Amino acid sequence: MPLESLFGKPRVVIGMVHLGALPGSPDYAGSLDRVVETAVADARAIEEAGLDGIMVENFGDVPFHAERVPSETVAAMAVALAAIGSAVRFPIGVNVLRNDARSALGLCAATKASFVRVNVHVGASVTDQGLVQGRAAETLRERSRLWAGAAENAPLVFADVDVKHASPLGIADLALIAEDTYARGGADVLLVTGSGTGKETSFEDVRRVRQAVPEAPVLVASGVTDRTLARALQEAHGAIVGTWLKRDGKVGNPVDPVRARALVAVARG
């Protein structure tokens, strides 16, 4: 199973490291060092609490580019990922918002990141960035090219099924989207979310995805709290937790070590 190969266990809880605004984005405050220091502190807090890994994304770069991001964004993320990789030992993932899987793979090739998140892997979705199209064929071929002769080291692709802040074009059936994402799109892990950042994921949706592709690892990827994590670990193969881990449950705040430890206590219990 992909999760076991990367994390050493079949069920995982992954924390989010939300990077502050990076150079070139409207809210950039002028100090990349400060952004990196905050990200490293969050990553360390998540690891010390006992979670299984992190996903790093350029969350502060709103409004997001629909697909390809500029070179300064990739360069800044590489700096941040290199610093995080030197500070922690558990698996690191990367999501280049909104949907730049090519840059995410490049970052894995240049840093210790070992999995990527792709918001729209197959099909097309209407989002707040406009129309975003899946590029599974390009993504998987690029992964094969970058890790030619070393496929066992290639990053895993975590792909959303009907991602938050979006509406799918064409097929609107969650089960069919899940089948296409996994069987035809070649994703390694499927993610199920609510309607937006921090919004609770429907466990009915999780069950529909699992029934459609029972062989696929599935993670609950938004709205998980200390109250819902136990169910997420029963209904799926784990969760990605961001907003609830932050101080006062506000996504723009630093990671709260007390909340992180509470989440791990639930997972272990």
Short mmCIF file of C-alpha atoms in Angstrom, two decimals:
data_model
loop_
_atom_site.label_atom_id
_atom_site.label_comp_id
_atom_site.label_asym_id
_atom_site.label_seq_id
_atom_site.Cartn_x
_atom_site.Cartn_y
_atom_site.Cartn_z
CA MET A 1 0.00 0.00 0.00
CA PRO A 2 1.30 3.48 -0.85
CA LEU A 3 0.76 4.88 2.64
CA GLU A 4 2.68 2.05 4.26
CA SER A 5 5.54 2.44 1.81
CA LEU A 6 5.91 6.12 2.69
CA PHE A 7 4.80 6.35 6.33
CA GLY A 8 5.34 2.80 7.54
CA LYS A 9 1.69 2.43 8.59
CA PRO A 10 -1.67 1.99 6.84
CA ARG A 11 -3.43 4.91 8.57
CA VAL A 12 -1.92 8.35 8.97
CA VAL A 13 -2.57 11.85 10.29
CA ILE A 14 -0.82 14.58 8.30
CA GLY A 15 -0.54 18.19 9.44
CA MET A 16 -0.54 21.29 7.26
CA VAL A 17 2.24 23.87 7.05
CA HIS A 18 0.70 26.96 5.46
CA LEU A 19 3.45 29.18 4.09
CA GLY A 20 2.99 32.91 4.47
CA ALA A 21 2.83 35.12 1.40
CA LEU A 22 5.89 34.56 -0.79
CA PRO A 23 7.80 37.02 -3.01
CA GLY A 24 5.64 38.28 -5.86
CA SER A 25 2.29 37.71 -4.15
CA PRO A 26 0.17 40.72 -3.10
CA ASP A 27 0.49 40.16 0.66
CA TYR A 28 4.26 39.51 0.74
CA ALA A 29 5.67 41.42 3.72
CA GLY A 30 9.24 41.66 2.46
CA SER A 31 10.99 38.97 4.53
CA LEU A 32 11.32 35.44 3.18
CA ASP A 33 13.43 34.57 6.22
CA ARG A 34 10.46 35.26 8.47
CA VAL A 35 8.18 33.09 6.34
CA VAL A 36 10.68 30.25 6.48
CA GLU A 37 11.24 30.57 10.24
CA THR A 38 7.50 30.36 10.88
CA ALA A 39 7.15 27.33 8.58
CA VAL A 40 10.03 25.50 10.29
CA ALA A 41 8.53 26.20 13.71
CA ASP A 42 5.16 24.82 12.58
CA ALA A 43 6.78 21.71 11.08
CA ARG A 44 8.75 21.04 14.25
CA ALA A 45 5.66 21.45 16.42
CA ILE A 46 3.76 18.94 14.27
CA GLU A 47 6.59 16.40 14.35
CA GLU A 48 7.22 16.78 18.10
CA ALA A 49 3.51 16.21 18.77
CA GLY A 50 3.74 12.85 16.99
CA LEU A 51 1.83 13.34 13.73
CA ASP A 52 2.95 11.26 10.77
CA GLY A 53 3.98 13.93 8.24
CA ILE A 54 3.24 17.35 6.81
CA MET A 55 1.93 18.93 3.64
CA VAL A 56 3.53 22.28 2.77
CA GLU A 57 1.64 24.71 0.53
CA ASN A 58 1.84 28.34 -0.56
CA PHE A 59 -1.38 29.20 1.26
CA GLY A 60 -0.52 32.87 1.67
CA ASP A 61 -0.24 33.54 -2.07
CA VAL A 62 -3.87 34.53 -2.58
CA PRO A 63 -5.25 35.11 -5.13
CA PHE A 64 -3.77 31.95 -6.63
CA HIS A 65 -2.63 31.32 -10.18
CA ALA A 66 -4.87 28.70 -11.75
CA GLU A 67 -2.07 26.43 -12.92
CA ARG A 68 1.54 27.48 -13.55
CA VAL A 69 3.05 29.66 -10.84
CA PRO A 70 5.92 32.11 -11.49
CA SER A 71 9.55 31.14 -10.97
CA GLU A 72 9.92 33.25 -7.81
CA THR A 73 7.21 31.19 -6.12
CA VAL A 74 8.97 27.91 -6.92
CA ALA A 75 12.31 29.34 -5.78
CA ALA A 76 10.85 30.57 -2.48
CA MET A 77 9.11 27.24 -1.84
CA ALA A 78 12.39 25.43 -2.50
CA VAL A 79 14.08 27.58 0.15
CA ALA A 80 11.31 26.82 2.64
CA LEU A 81 11.25 23.10 1.88
CA ALA A 82 15.02 22.83 2.19
CA ALA A 83 14.89 24.47 5.63
CA ILE A 84 12.01 22.26 6.75
CA GLY A 85 13.76 19.16 5.43
CA SER A 86 16.80 19.99 7.57
CA ALA A 87 14.62 20.46 10.67
CA VAL A 88 12.37 17.38 10.62
CA ARG A 89 12.66 13.71 9.76
CA PHE A 90 9.14 12.62 8.90
CA PRO A 91 7.67 12.66 5.34
CA ILE A 92 7.10 16.03 3.69
CA GLY A 93 4.54 16.70 0.96
CA VAL A 94 4.07 19.76 -1.23
CA ASN A 95 1.08 21.41 -2.86
CA VAL A 96 1.70 24.30 -5.27
CA LEU A 97 -1.57 26.19 -5.37
CA ARG A 98 -3.71 26.22 -7.21
CA ASN A 99 -2.81 23.31 -9.44
CA ASP A 100 0.86 23.37 -10.47
CA ALA A 101 1.73 19.68 -10.23
CA ARG A 102 4.74 20.15 -12.50
CA SER A 103 6.38 22.56 -10.07
CA ALA A 104 5.46 20.33 -7.12
CA LEU A 105 7.28 17.41 -8.77
CA GLY A 106 10.27 19.63 -9.44
CA LEU A 107 10.36 20.62 -5.78
CA CYS A 108 10.33 16.94 -4.79
CA ALA A 109 13.28 16.33 -7.11
CA ALA A 110 15.26 19.18 -5.52
CA THR A 111 14.31 18.73 -1.83
CA LYS A 112 13.32 16.01 0.63
CA ALA A 113 9.63 16.27 -0.25
CA SER A 114 8.26 12.84 -1.12
CA PHE A 115 4.62 13.34 -2.09
CA VAL A 116 2.55 15.95 -3.90
CA ARG A 117 -1.05 17.09 -3.72
CA VAL A 118 -2.91 17.81 -6.95
CA ASN A 119 -6.23 19.61 -6.54
CA VAL A 120 -7.58 18.82 -10.03
CA HIS A 121 -5.88 15.71 -11.38
CA VAL A 122 -8.49 14.61 -13.94
CA GLY A 123 -11.41 16.33 -15.62
CA ALA A 124 -11.99 20.05 -15.17
CA SER A 125 -13.41 22.24 -12.41
CA VAL A 126 -14.78 25.76 -12.18
CA THR A 127 -12.93 27.41 -9.31
CA ASP A 128 -12.33 30.87 -7.88
CA GLN A 129 -9.33 30.93 -10.26
CA GLY A 130 -11.56 30.17 -13.25
CA LEU A 131 -11.40 26.92 -15.18
CA VAL A 132 -8.77 24.49 -13.88
CA GLN A 133 -8.06 21.40 -15.96
CA GLY A 134 -6.58 18.10 -14.86
CA ARG A 135 -3.26 17.15 -16.41
CA ALA A 136 -2.82 13.59 -15.20
CA ALA A 137 -1.10 12.50 -18.41
CA GLU A 138 1.51 15.25 -18.12
CA THR A 139 1.98 14.80 -14.38
CA LEU A 140 2.61 11.06 -14.47
CA ARG A 141 4.88 11.27 -17.50
CA GLU A 142 6.88 14.03 -15.88
CA ARG A 143 7.22 11.92 -12.73
CA SER A 144 8.47 9.01 -14.82
CA ARG A 145 10.99 11.26 -16.56
CA LEU A 146 12.36 12.82 -13.38
CA TRP A 147 12.68 9.47 -11.61
CA ALA A 148 13.72 7.34 -14.59
CA GLY A 149 15.50 4.28 -13.28
CA ALA A 150 14.47 5.05 -9.71
CA ALA A 151 10.70 4.60 -9.75
CA GLU A 152 10.73 3.32 -6.18
CA ASN A 153 11.82 6.79 -5.06
CA ALA A 154 9.22 8.70 -7.08
CA PRO A 155 6.83 10.91 -5.08
CA LEU A 156 3.30 9.73 -4.46
CA VAL A 157 0.43 11.66 -6.03
CA PHE A 158 -2.31 12.61 -3.55
CA ALA A 159 -5.23 13.72 -5.73
CA ASP A 160 -8.44 15.43 -4.66
CA VAL A 161 -11.81 14.02 -5.68
CA ASP A 162 -14.12 17.00 -6.34
CA VAL A 163 -11.82 19.42 -4.54
CA LYS A 164 -13.00 22.20 -2.20
CA HIS A 165 -13.64 25.70 -3.57
CA ALA A 166 -14.63 24.17 -6.92
CA SER A 167 -17.42 22.58 -8.94
CA PRO A 168 -16.65 19.82 -11.45
CA LEU A 169 -17.58 20.20 -15.11
CA GLY A 170 -19.19 17.29 -16.91
CA ILE A 171 -19.33 14.30 -14.58
CA ALA A 172 -20.73 15.37 -11.22
CA ASP A 173 -21.04 11.90 -9.71
CA LEU A 174 -18.50 11.58 -6.90
CA ALA A 175 -18.07 7.84 -7.41
CA LEU A 176 -17.30 8.24 -11.10
CA ILE A 177 -14.83 11.05 -10.42
CA ALA A 178 -13.12 8.83 -7.85
CA GLU A 179 -12.91 5.94 -10.33
CA ASP A 180 -11.43 8.18 -13.01
CA THR A 181 -8.97 9.81 -10.62
CA TYR A 182 -7.64 6.49 -9.35
CA ALA A 183 -8.03 4.00 -12.21
CA ARG A 184 -7.57 6.25 -15.25
CA GLY A 185 -5.64 9.13 -13.69
CA GLY A 186 -3.20 6.92 -11.81
CA ALA A 187 -3.39 8.75 -8.48
CA ASP A 188 -1.81 6.93 -5.53
CA VAL A 189 -4.02 8.37 -2.77
CA LEU A 190 -7.47 9.99 -2.96
CA LEU A 191 -8.51 13.01 -0.91
CA VAL A 192 -12.09 13.92 0.03
CA THR A 193 -12.87 17.45 1.27
CA GLY A 194 -15.70 19.68 2.33
CA SER A 195 -16.77 22.76 0.40
CA GLY A 196 -13.94 24.99 1.59
CA THR A 197 -10.87 25.37 3.79
CA GLY A 198 -11.68 24.18 7.31
CA LYS A 199 -15.17 23.03 6.24
CA GLU A 200 -16.24 19.62 7.48
CA THR A 201 -16.01 16.72 5.05
CA SER A 202 -19.13 14.61 4.61
CA PHE A 203 -18.50 11.05 5.76
CA GLU A 204 -21.20 9.98 3.32
CA ASP A 205 -18.92 11.31 0.57
CA VAL A 206 -16.01 9.38 2.06
CA ARG A 207 -18.06 6.16 2.01
CA ARG A 208 -19.10 6.74 -1.60
CA VAL A 209 -15.49 7.14 -2.67
CA ARG A 210 -14.38 4.08 -0.74
CA GLN A 211 -17.19 1.99 -2.20
CA ALA A 212 -16.33 3.14 -5.72
CA VAL A 213 -12.62 2.31 -5.40
CA PRO A 214 -12.21 0.02 -2.38
CA GLU A 215 -8.59 -0.67 -3.26
CA ALA A 216 -7.61 3.02 -3.05
CA PRO A 217 -6.18 4.70 0.05
CA VAL A 218 -8.53 7.56 0.99
CA LEU A 219 -7.87 10.49 3.33
CA VAL A 220 -10.31 13.00 4.82
CA ALA A 221 -8.73 16.31 3.83
CA SER A 222 -10.68 19.17 5.39
CA GLY A 223 -12.56 20.08 8.54
CA VAL A 224 -11.12 17.34 10.76
CA THR A 225 -10.98 18.15 14.49
CA ASP A 226 -10.23 16.26 17.70
CA ARG A 227 -13.93 15.32 17.77
CA THR A 228 -14.04 13.86 14.26
CA LEU A 229 -10.59 12.32 13.86
CA ALA A 230 -11.54 8.96 15.37
CA ARG A 231 -14.35 8.59 12.86
CA ALA A 232 -12.06 9.69 10.02
CA LEU A 233 -9.65 6.89 10.98
CA GLN A 234 -12.54 4.42 10.92
CA GLU A 235 -14.15 5.58 7.68
CA ALA A 236 -10.91 6.26 5.77
CA HIS A 237 -7.17 5.69 5.93
CA GLY A 238 -6.51 8.88 7.84
CA ALA A 239 -6.70 12.62 7.56
CA ILE A 240 -4.96 15.83 6.60
CA VAL A 241 -5.52 18.44 9.31
CA GLY A 242 -4.80 22.14 8.93
CA THR A 243 -7.16 24.72 10.39
CA TRP A 244 -7.92 22.90 13.65
CA LEU A 245 -4.20 22.54 14.44
CA LYS A 246 -3.74 26.31 14.54
CA ARG A 247 -3.97 28.47 17.66
CA ASP A 248 -7.65 29.18 18.38
CA GLY A 249 -8.54 27.13 15.29
CA LYS A 250 -7.77 30.04 12.96
CA VAL A 251 -5.94 29.09 9.78
CA GLY A 252 -3.69 32.16 9.76
CA ASN A 253 -2.25 31.45 13.22
CA PRO A 254 0.80 29.31 14.10
CA VAL A 255 0.41 25.63 14.92
CA ASP A 256 -0.71 25.10 18.52
CA PRO A 257 1.41 22.31 20.09
CA VAL A 258 -1.34 21.57 22.63
CA ARG A 259 -3.91 21.01 19.89
CA ALA A 260 -1.40 18.90 17.93
CA ARG A 261 -0.76 16.65 20.93
CA ALA A 262 -4.50 16.35 21.57
CA LEU A 263 -5.01 15.17 17.99
CA VAL A 264 -2.28 12.54 18.38
CA ALA A 265 -3.86 11.34 21.63
CA VAL A 266 -7.11 10.72 19.78
CA ALA A 267 -5.30 8.88 16.97
CA ARG A 268 -3.45 6.64 19.39
CA GLY A 269 -6.53 6.05 21.51
#
